[in-house]
């Protein structure tokens, strides 16, 4: 009798093509859309910035360095105190070793201009910034460093507000360069036995041990799993609606009159929900294997997760059926389908990795059937063993038993309406 009831539930679904398409085709559409639209976000891609910067230097720096050294000689400071003359060319260092460095060459296009071109470039929207070096900048900067003068000259920076990110990058580069100068001066004044350059370029000795790292997964794999576990919950509401309609047309009453235990009916609902959910998962993941080439390291572990998720969906199906029978209304099923599933999907991370938003939300999400199964699937793809994901399977088992227990409590007693 139970097999006949399960067959009846499956036939009801097969004879409702709209619901069948919603359960099978809608997840596929969502997977394709989300994995394509959010692939950069999932893979941590950063937009490639191209910064066009104009460099305006009002005075030749070499003459300023020579003037500074002459001033030092007049103060009886030997030229031997400045063995590295190139290090005194501050703006040249900033221009050549920073903005035109190999690391930034692919991102920054630096063009040296003269005063006559300044106004024209300020009106050119293609430029991110203009860096203007005032007259006597290097001379005043060297004097401030040598005599510990608090009056430090400033570079003039004109930024294009339409290039906000690029402007912030330029400001950050100049700020970091200034910090290097301050650090270098501090080390010299403190007579530390190491220069800033030596500290910065010093190699770390010793043994380097790498912590275990999981293999990153693609956006297609993530959203295949996310949409699969979310849409599995819609199986519960779909079959719950079918079961309630059977009450409305008195099929359930006729089964009771025929002296069939109501527990057999609800058990058939549970098994039907688990079977449909399991087949839905296999359909979605087969699609991902054919189209996105997503393969599982362990088929047995994959089937184990899918089986326990399907049982959790079956438990949810029978719980929704029992409550709707008890209150004699299908509103609880609609509430679950419209509100609860969306909340579970957010907490469980079906739309984006919720752990990046809040670890607490992730922990809460892992207590939902879709969140626990999503984490289990992802860790399985990343090479985790069945033992490592056993905690998530335990959550699915507990959720299934809790759903069944609540369903038993909610079942209408014989003779109740």
Coordinates of C-alpha atoms in Angstrom, one line a residue:
X1 CA 0.0 0.0 0.0
X2 CA 2.8 2.4 0.9
X3 CA 4.4 1.8 -2.5
X4 CA 1.1 2.6 -4.2
X5 CA 0.8 5.8 -2.3
X6 CA 4.4 6.8 -3.2
X7 CA 3.6 6.0 -6.9
X8 CA 0.5 8.2 -6.7
X9 CA 2.5 11.2 -5.3
X10 CA 5.0 10.9 -8.1
X11 CA 2.3 10.6 -10.8
X12 CA 0.7 13.7 -9.4
X13 CA 3.9 15.6 -10.0
X14 CA 4.5 14.1 -13.5
X15 CA 1.0 15.2 -14.5
X16 CA 1.7 18.7 -13.5
X17 CA 4.3 19.9 -16.0
X18 CA 4.4 23.5 -14.8
X19 CA 5.5 22.4 -11.3
X20 CA 7.9 19.9 -12.8
X21 CA 9.6 22.6 -14.9
X22 CA 9.8 24.9 -11.9
X23 CA 11.7 22.2 -10.0
X24 CA 14.0 21.2 -12.8
X25 CA 14.4 24.1 -15.3
X26 CA 14.3 27.1 -12.9
X27 CA 17.4 26.0 -11.0
X28 CA 19.3 25.6 -14.3
X29 CA 18.4 29.1 -15.4
X30 CA 19.4 30.6 -12.1
X31 CA 22.7 28.7 -12.2
X32 CA 23.6 30.0 -15.6
X33 CA 22.6 33.6 -14.8
X34 CA 24.3 33.9 -11.4
X35 CA 27.5 32.0 -12.3
X36 CA 28.0 34.3 -15.4
X37 CA 27.0 37.6 -13.7
X38 CA 29.0 37.0 -10.5
X39 CA 32.0 35.0 -11.8
X40 CA 34.4 37.9 -11.1
X41 CA 33.1 38.3 -7.5
X42 CA 33.4 34.6 -6.8
X43 CA 36.9 34.3 -8.2
X44 CA 38.2 37.4 -6.5
X45 CA 39.0 39.2 -9.7
X46 CA 40.0 42.8 -9.4
X47 CA 39.2 45.4 -12.1
X48 CA 42.3 46.4 -14.1
X49 CA 43.0 50.1 -13.4
X50 CA 44.8 52.3 -16.0
X51 CA 46.0 55.5 -14.4
X52 CA 47.1 58.3 -16.7
X53 CA 49.2 60.8 -14.6
X54 CA 50.9 64.0 -15.6
X55 CA 54.1 65.0 -13.9
X56 CA 54.9 68.7 -13.8
X57 CA 58.3 69.6 -12.3
X58 CA 58.8 73.4 -11.9
X59 CA 62.6 73.2 -11.4
X60 CA 65.5 70.9 -12.2
X61 CA 66.2 68.7 -9.2
X62 CA 70.0 68.3 -9.8
X63 CA 70.6 72.0 -9.4
X64 CA 68.7 71.9 -6.1
X65 CA 70.8 69.0 -4.8
X66 CA 74.0 70.8 -5.8
X67 CA 72.9 73.9 -4.0
X68 CA 72.1 71.9 -0.9
X69 CA 75.6 70.3 -0.9
X70 CA 77.2 73.7 -1.3
X71 CA 75.2 75.0 1.6
X72 CA 76.4 72.0 3.7
X73 CA 80.0 72.7 2.7
X74 CA 79.7 76.3 3.9
X75 CA 78.5 74.9 7.2
X76 CA 81.7 72.8 7.4
X77 CA 79.7 69.6 6.7
X78 CA 81.9 67.3 4.7
X79 CA 80.5 65.9 1.4
X80 CA 81.5 62.5 2.8
X81 CA 78.4 62.7 5.0
X82 CA 76.4 62.2 1.8
X83 CA 78.1 59.2 0.1
X84 CA 75.0 58.4 -2.0
X85 CA 74.2 61.5 -4.1
X86 CA 71.5 59.7 -6.0
X87 CA 69.5 59.2 -2.8
X88 CA 69.2 63.0 -2.4
X89 CA 67.2 63.2 -5.6
X90 CA 63.8 62.7 -3.9
X91 CA 61.4 63.5 -6.7
X92 CA 63.4 61.5 -9.2
X93 CA 63.2 58.5 -6.9
X94 CA 59.4 58.9 -6.6
X95 CA 59.0 59.3 -10.3
X96 CA 61.4 56.7 -11.6
X97 CA 61.5 54.1 -8.8
X98 CA 57.9 54.2 -7.8
X99 CA 55.5 55.5 -10.5
X100 CA 57.6 54.1 -13.3
X101 CA 58.6 50.9 -11.5
X102 CA 58.1 47.5 -13.1
X103 CA 55.4 46.6 -10.6
X104 CA 53.3 49.7 -11.6
X105 CA 54.2 50.0 -15.3
X106 CA 51.2 47.9 -16.4
X107 CA 48.8 50.2 -14.4
X108 CA 50.3 53.7 -14.6
X109 CA 51.0 55.8 -17.7
X110 CA 53.2 58.7 -16.6
X111 CA 53.8 61.7 -18.8
X112 CA 56.1 64.6 -18.0
X113 CA 54.7 68.0 -19.0
X114 CA 55.6 71.6 -18.7
X115 CA 53.7 74.6 -17.3
X116 CA 52.1 75.5 -20.7
X117 CA 50.3 72.1 -20.9
X118 CA 48.9 72.2 -17.4
X119 CA 45.6 73.9 -18.1
X120 CA 44.8 71.8 -21.1
X121 CA 45.5 68.5 -19.2
X122 CA 43.4 69.7 -16.2
X123 CA 40.4 69.8 -18.7
X124 CA 41.3 66.4 -20.1
X125 CA 39.0 63.8 -18.5
X126 CA 41.4 60.9 -19.5
X127 CA 43.9 62.0 -16.8
X128 CA 43.6 60.7 -13.3
X129 CA 45.9 63.2 -11.6
X130 CA 48.5 65.9 -12.1
X131 CA 51.5 65.8 -9.7
X132 CA 53.2 69.2 -9.5
X133 CA 56.6 69.6 -7.9
X134 CA 56.9 73.2 -6.8
X135 CA 60.1 75.2 -7.1
X136 CA 62.9 74.4 -4.6
X137 CA 60.9 71.4 -3.4
X138 CA 63.9 69.1 -3.1
X139 CA 66.1 71.8 -1.6
X140 CA 63.6 72.6 1.1
X141 CA 62.9 69.0 1.8
X142 CA 66.6 68.2 2.2
X143 CA 67.0 71.2 4.5
X144 CA 64.1 70.1 6.6
X145 CA 65.6 66.7 7.0
X146 CA 69.1 67.9 7.7
X147 CA 68.1 70.5 10.2
X148 CA 65.0 68.7 11.6
X149 CA 62.8 71.5 10.5
X150 CA 59.1 71.0 10.9
X151 CA 58.4 73.1 7.9
X152 CA 58.2 70.4 5.2
X153 CA 57.3 71.3 1.5
X154 CA 54.3 69.7 0.0
X155 CA 53.7 68.3 -3.5
X156 CA 50.7 69.6 -5.2
X157 CA 48.2 67.0 -6.3
X158 CA 45.3 67.7 -8.7
X159 CA 43.0 64.7 -9.0
X160 CA 40.1 64.0 -11.3
X161 CA 37.0 63.4 -9.2
X162 CA 35.5 61.2 -11.9
X163 CA 38.4 58.7 -11.3
X164 CA 37.8 58.3 -7.6
X165 CA 39.5 54.9 -7.2
X166 CA 42.5 55.9 -9.3
X167 CA 42.8 59.2 -7.4
X168 CA 42.9 57.3 -4.1
X169 CA 45.6 55.0 -5.5
X170 CA 47.8 57.9 -6.5
X171 CA 47.3 59.5 -3.0
X172 CA 48.1 56.2 -1.4
X173 CA 51.3 55.8 -3.4
X174 CA 52.5 59.3 -2.4
X175 CA 51.5 58.7 1.2
X176 CA 53.4 55.4 1.4
X177 CA 56.5 57.1 -0.2
X178 CA 56.4 59.8 2.5
X179 CA 56.2 57.1 5.2
X180 CA 59.3 55.5 3.8
X181 CA 61.2 58.8 4.0
X182 CA 60.1 59.3 7.6
X183 CA 61.1 55.7 8.5
X184 CA 64.5 56.1 6.9
X185 CA 65.1 59.3 8.7
X186 CA 64.1 57.7 12.0
X187 CA 66.5 54.9 11.5
X188 CA 69.4 57.2 10.8
X189 CA 68.6 59.4 13.8
X190 CA 68.4 56.4 16.0
X191 CA 71.6 55.0 14.7
X192 CA 70.1 51.7 14.0
X193 CA 72.6 49.2 12.5
X194 CA 70.4 48.7 9.4
X195 CA 69.0 51.0 6.8
X196 CA 65.4 51.0 5.8
X197 CA 66.3 49.5 2.4
X198 CA 68.1 46.7 4.0
X199 CA 65.2 46.0 6.3
X200 CA 62.7 46.2 3.5
X201 CA 64.7 43.9 1.2
X202 CA 66.0 41.5 3.9
X203 CA 65.1 37.9 3.2
X204 CA 63.5 35.9 6.0
X205 CA 65.6 32.8 7.0
X206 CA 64.3 29.6 8.4
X207 CA 61.8 27.0 7.4
X208 CA 58.5 28.0 5.8
X209 CA 55.6 25.7 6.5
X210 CA 52.4 26.1 4.4
X211 CA 49.1 25.5 6.1
X212 CA 46.6 23.3 4.3
X213 CA 44.7 25.2 1.7
X214 CA 41.5 24.1 0.0
X215 CA 41.2 24.1 -3.8
X216 CA 39.2 27.2 -4.9
X217 CA 36.0 26.4 -6.7
X218 CA 34.5 28.2 -9.7
X219 CA 31.4 30.4 -9.7
X220 CA 29.6 27.7 -11.8
X221 CA 30.3 25.1 -9.1
X222 CA 29.3 27.4 -6.3
X223 CA 26.0 28.5 -7.8
X224 CA 25.2 24.9 -9.0
X225 CA 25.4 23.8 -5.4
X226 CA 23.7 27.0 -4.1
X227 CA 20.7 26.8 -6.4
X228 CA 20.4 23.0 -6.0
X229 CA 20.2 23.0 -2.2
X230 CA 17.8 26.0 -2.3
X231 CA 15.4 24.6 -4.9
X232 CA 15.4 21.3 -3.1
X233 CA 13.4 23.0 -0.4
X234 CA 10.7 23.9 -3.0
X235 CA 10.1 20.2 -3.4
X236 CA 8.7 20.2 0.1
X237 CA 6.3 23.0 -0.5
X238 CA 5.2 21.5 -3.9
X239 CA 4.4 18.1 -2.5
X240 CA 2.9 19.7 0.5
X241 CA 0.4 21.5 -1.7
X242 CA -0.4 18.3 -3.5
X243 CA -1.0 16.5 -0.1
X244 CA -3.2 19.3 1.1
X245 CA -5.3 19.2 -2.1
X246 CA -5.9 15.5 -1.4
X247 CA -7.4 16.5 1.9
X248 CA -9.6 19.0 0.2
X249 CA -11.0 16.5 -2.3
X250 CA -11.4 14.0 0.6
X251 CA -8.8 11.5 -0.7
X252 CA -7.2 11.4 2.8
X253 CA -10.7 10.8 4.4
X254 CA -11.4 8.0 2.0
X255 CA -8.1 6.4 2.9
X256 CA -9.0 6.6 6.6
X257 CA -12.4 5.2 6.0
X258 CA -10.8 2.3 4.1
X259 CA -9.1 1.5 7.4
X260 CA -5.6 2.5 6.3
X261 CA -3.4 4.0 9.0
X262 CA -2.8 7.7 8.6
X263 CA 0.8 7.0 9.5
X264 CA 1.3 5.1 6.3
X265 CA -0.1 8.1 4.3
X266 CA 2.3 10.5 5.9
X267 CA 5.2 8.1 5.6
X268 CA 4.5 7.9 1.9
X269 CA 4.6 11.7 1.8
X270 CA 8.0 11.6 3.5
X271 CA 9.5 9.1 1.1
X272 CA 8.0 10.8 -1.9
X273 CA 9.6 14.1 -0.9
X274 CA 12.9 12.4 -0.4
X275 CA 12.7 10.6 -3.8
X276 CA 11.7 13.7 -5.8
X277 CA 14.4 15.8 -4.0
X278 CA 17.1 13.2 -4.7
X279 CA 16.2 12.9 -8.4
X280 CA 16.1 16.7 -8.6
X281 CA 19.6 16.9 -7.2
X282 CA 20.9 14.3 -9.6
X283 CA 19.3 16.1 -12.5
X284 CA 20.9 19.5 -11.6
X285 CA 24.4 18.0 -10.8
X286 CA 24.3 16.0 -14.0
X287 CA 23.6 19.2 -15.9
X288 CA 26.6 20.9 -14.2
X289 CA 28.8 17.9 -15.1
X290 CA 27.8 18.0 -18.8
X291 CA 27.9 21.8 -19.2
X292 CA 30.4 23.1 -16.6
X293 CA 32.5 19.9 -16.3
X294 CA 32.1 19.8 -12.5
X295 CA 33.2 16.5 -11.2
X296 CA 33.2 15.1 -7.7
X297 CA 36.3 13.6 -6.1
X298 CA 34.2 10.9 -4.4
X299 CA 30.9 9.8 -5.9
X300 CA 30.0 7.9 -2.7
X301 CA 30.5 11.0 -0.6
X302 CA 28.4 13.0 -3.0
X303 CA 25.6 10.5 -3.0
X304 CA 25.7 10.4 0.8
X305 CA 25.3 14.1 1.1
X306 CA 22.5 14.1 -1.5
X307 CA 20.7 11.3 0.3
X308 CA 20.6 12.9 3.7
X309 CA 19.6 16.3 2.1
X310 CA 16.8 14.5 0.3
X311 CA 15.7 12.9 3.6
X312 CA 15.7 16.4 5.3
X313 CA 13.5 17.6 2.4
X314 CA 11.2 14.6 3.0
X315 CA 11.0 15.4 6.7
X316 CA 10.1 19.0 5.8
X317 CA 7.5 17.8 3.4
X318 CA 5.7 15.7 5.9
X319 CA 6.0 18.5 8.5
X320 CA 4.3 21.0 6.2
X321 CA 1.6 18.5 5.4
X322 CA 1.0 17.7 9.0
X323 CA 0.7 21.3 10.0
X324 CA -1.6 22.2 7.1
X325 CA -3.8 19.3 7.9
X326 CA -3.9 20.3 11.6
X327 CA -4.8 24.0 10.9
X328 CA -6.9 23.0 7.9
X329 CA -5.1 25.6 5.7
X330 CA -2.4 25.7 3.1
X331 CA -1.2 29.1 4.2
X332 CA 1.7 27.6 6.1
X333 CA 2.9 25.9 2.9
X334 CA 2.8 29.2 1.1
X335 CA 4.6 31.0 3.9
X336 CA 7.3 28.4 3.8
X337 CA 7.7 28.7 0.1
X338 CA 7.6 32.5 -0.1
X339 CA 9.4 33.5 3.1
X340 CA 11.2 30.7 4.9
X341 CA 13.0 29.3 1.8
X342 CA 14.3 32.8 1.1
X343 CA 15.6 33.2 4.6
X344 CA 17.2 29.8 4.6
X345 CA 18.7 30.6 1.2
X346 CA 20.3 33.8 2.5
X347 CA 21.5 32.3 5.8
X348 CA 22.8 29.2 4.0
X349 CA 24.8 31.1 1.4
X350 CA 23.0 30.2 -1.7
X351 CA 23.3 33.7 -3.2
X352 CA 26.8 34.5 -2.1
X353 CA 29.4 33.3 0.4
X354 CA 27.7 34.5 3.6
X355 CA 30.8 33.7 5.7
X356 CA 32.5 36.7 4.2
X357 CA 29.7 38.9 5.6
X358 CA 29.6 37.4 9.1
X359 CA 31.0 34.2 10.6
X360 CA 28.0 34.2 13.0
X361 CA 25.6 34.2 10.1
X362 CA 27.5 31.4 8.6
X363 CA 27.3 29.3 11.7
X364 CA 23.5 29.9 11.9
X365 CA 23.2 29.1 8.2
X366 CA 25.1 25.8 8.7
X367 CA 22.2 24.7 11.0
X368 CA 19.7 24.9 8.0
X369 CA 19.5 21.9 5.7
X370 CA 20.5 23.9 2.6
X371 CA 23.3 25.6 4.5
X372 CA 24.8 22.4 5.9
X373 CA 24.6 20.6 2.6
X374 CA 26.1 23.5 0.7
X375 CA 29.1 23.6 3.1
X376 CA 29.4 19.8 2.8
X377 CA 29.3 19.9 -1.0
X378 CA 31.8 22.7 -1.3
X379 CA 34.3 21.1 1.1
X380 CA 33.9 17.8 -0.8
X381 CA 34.7 19.6 -4.1
X382 CA 37.8 21.1 -2.3
X383 CA 39.1 17.7 -1.4
X384 CA 37.6 17.1 2.1
X385 CA 36.9 13.5 3.2
X386 CA 33.6 12.2 4.3
X387 CA 34.9 12.2 7.9
X388 CA 35.6 16.0 7.7
X389 CA 32.1 16.8 6.5
X390 CA 30.4 14.4 9.0
X391 CA 29.3 17.3 11.2
X392 CA 27.2 18.7 8.3
X393 CA 25.6 15.3 7.7
X394 CA 24.8 15.1 11.4
X395 CA 23.0 18.4 11.1
X396 CA 20.9 17.0 8.2
X397 CA 20.1 13.9 10.3
X398 CA 19.0 16.0 13.3
X399 CA 16.9 18.3 11.1
X400 CA 15.2 15.2 9.6
X401 CA 14.4 13.7 12.9
X402 CA 13.2 17.0 14.4
X403 CA 10.9 17.6 11.4
X404 CA 9.4 14.1 11.7
X405 CA 9.0 14.5 15.5
X406 CA 7.2 17.9 15.0
X407 CA 5.1 16.3 12.3
X408 CA 4.0 13.5 14.6
X409 CA 3.0 16.0 17.2
X410 CA 1.1 18.1 14.7
X411 CA -0.7 15.2 13.0
X412 CA -4.5 15.6 13.3
X413 CA -6.0 13.0 15.6
X414 CA -8.5 10.5 14.2
X415 CA -11.9 12.2 13.8
X416 CA -10.5 15.8 13.9
X417 CA -11.3 18.2 11.1

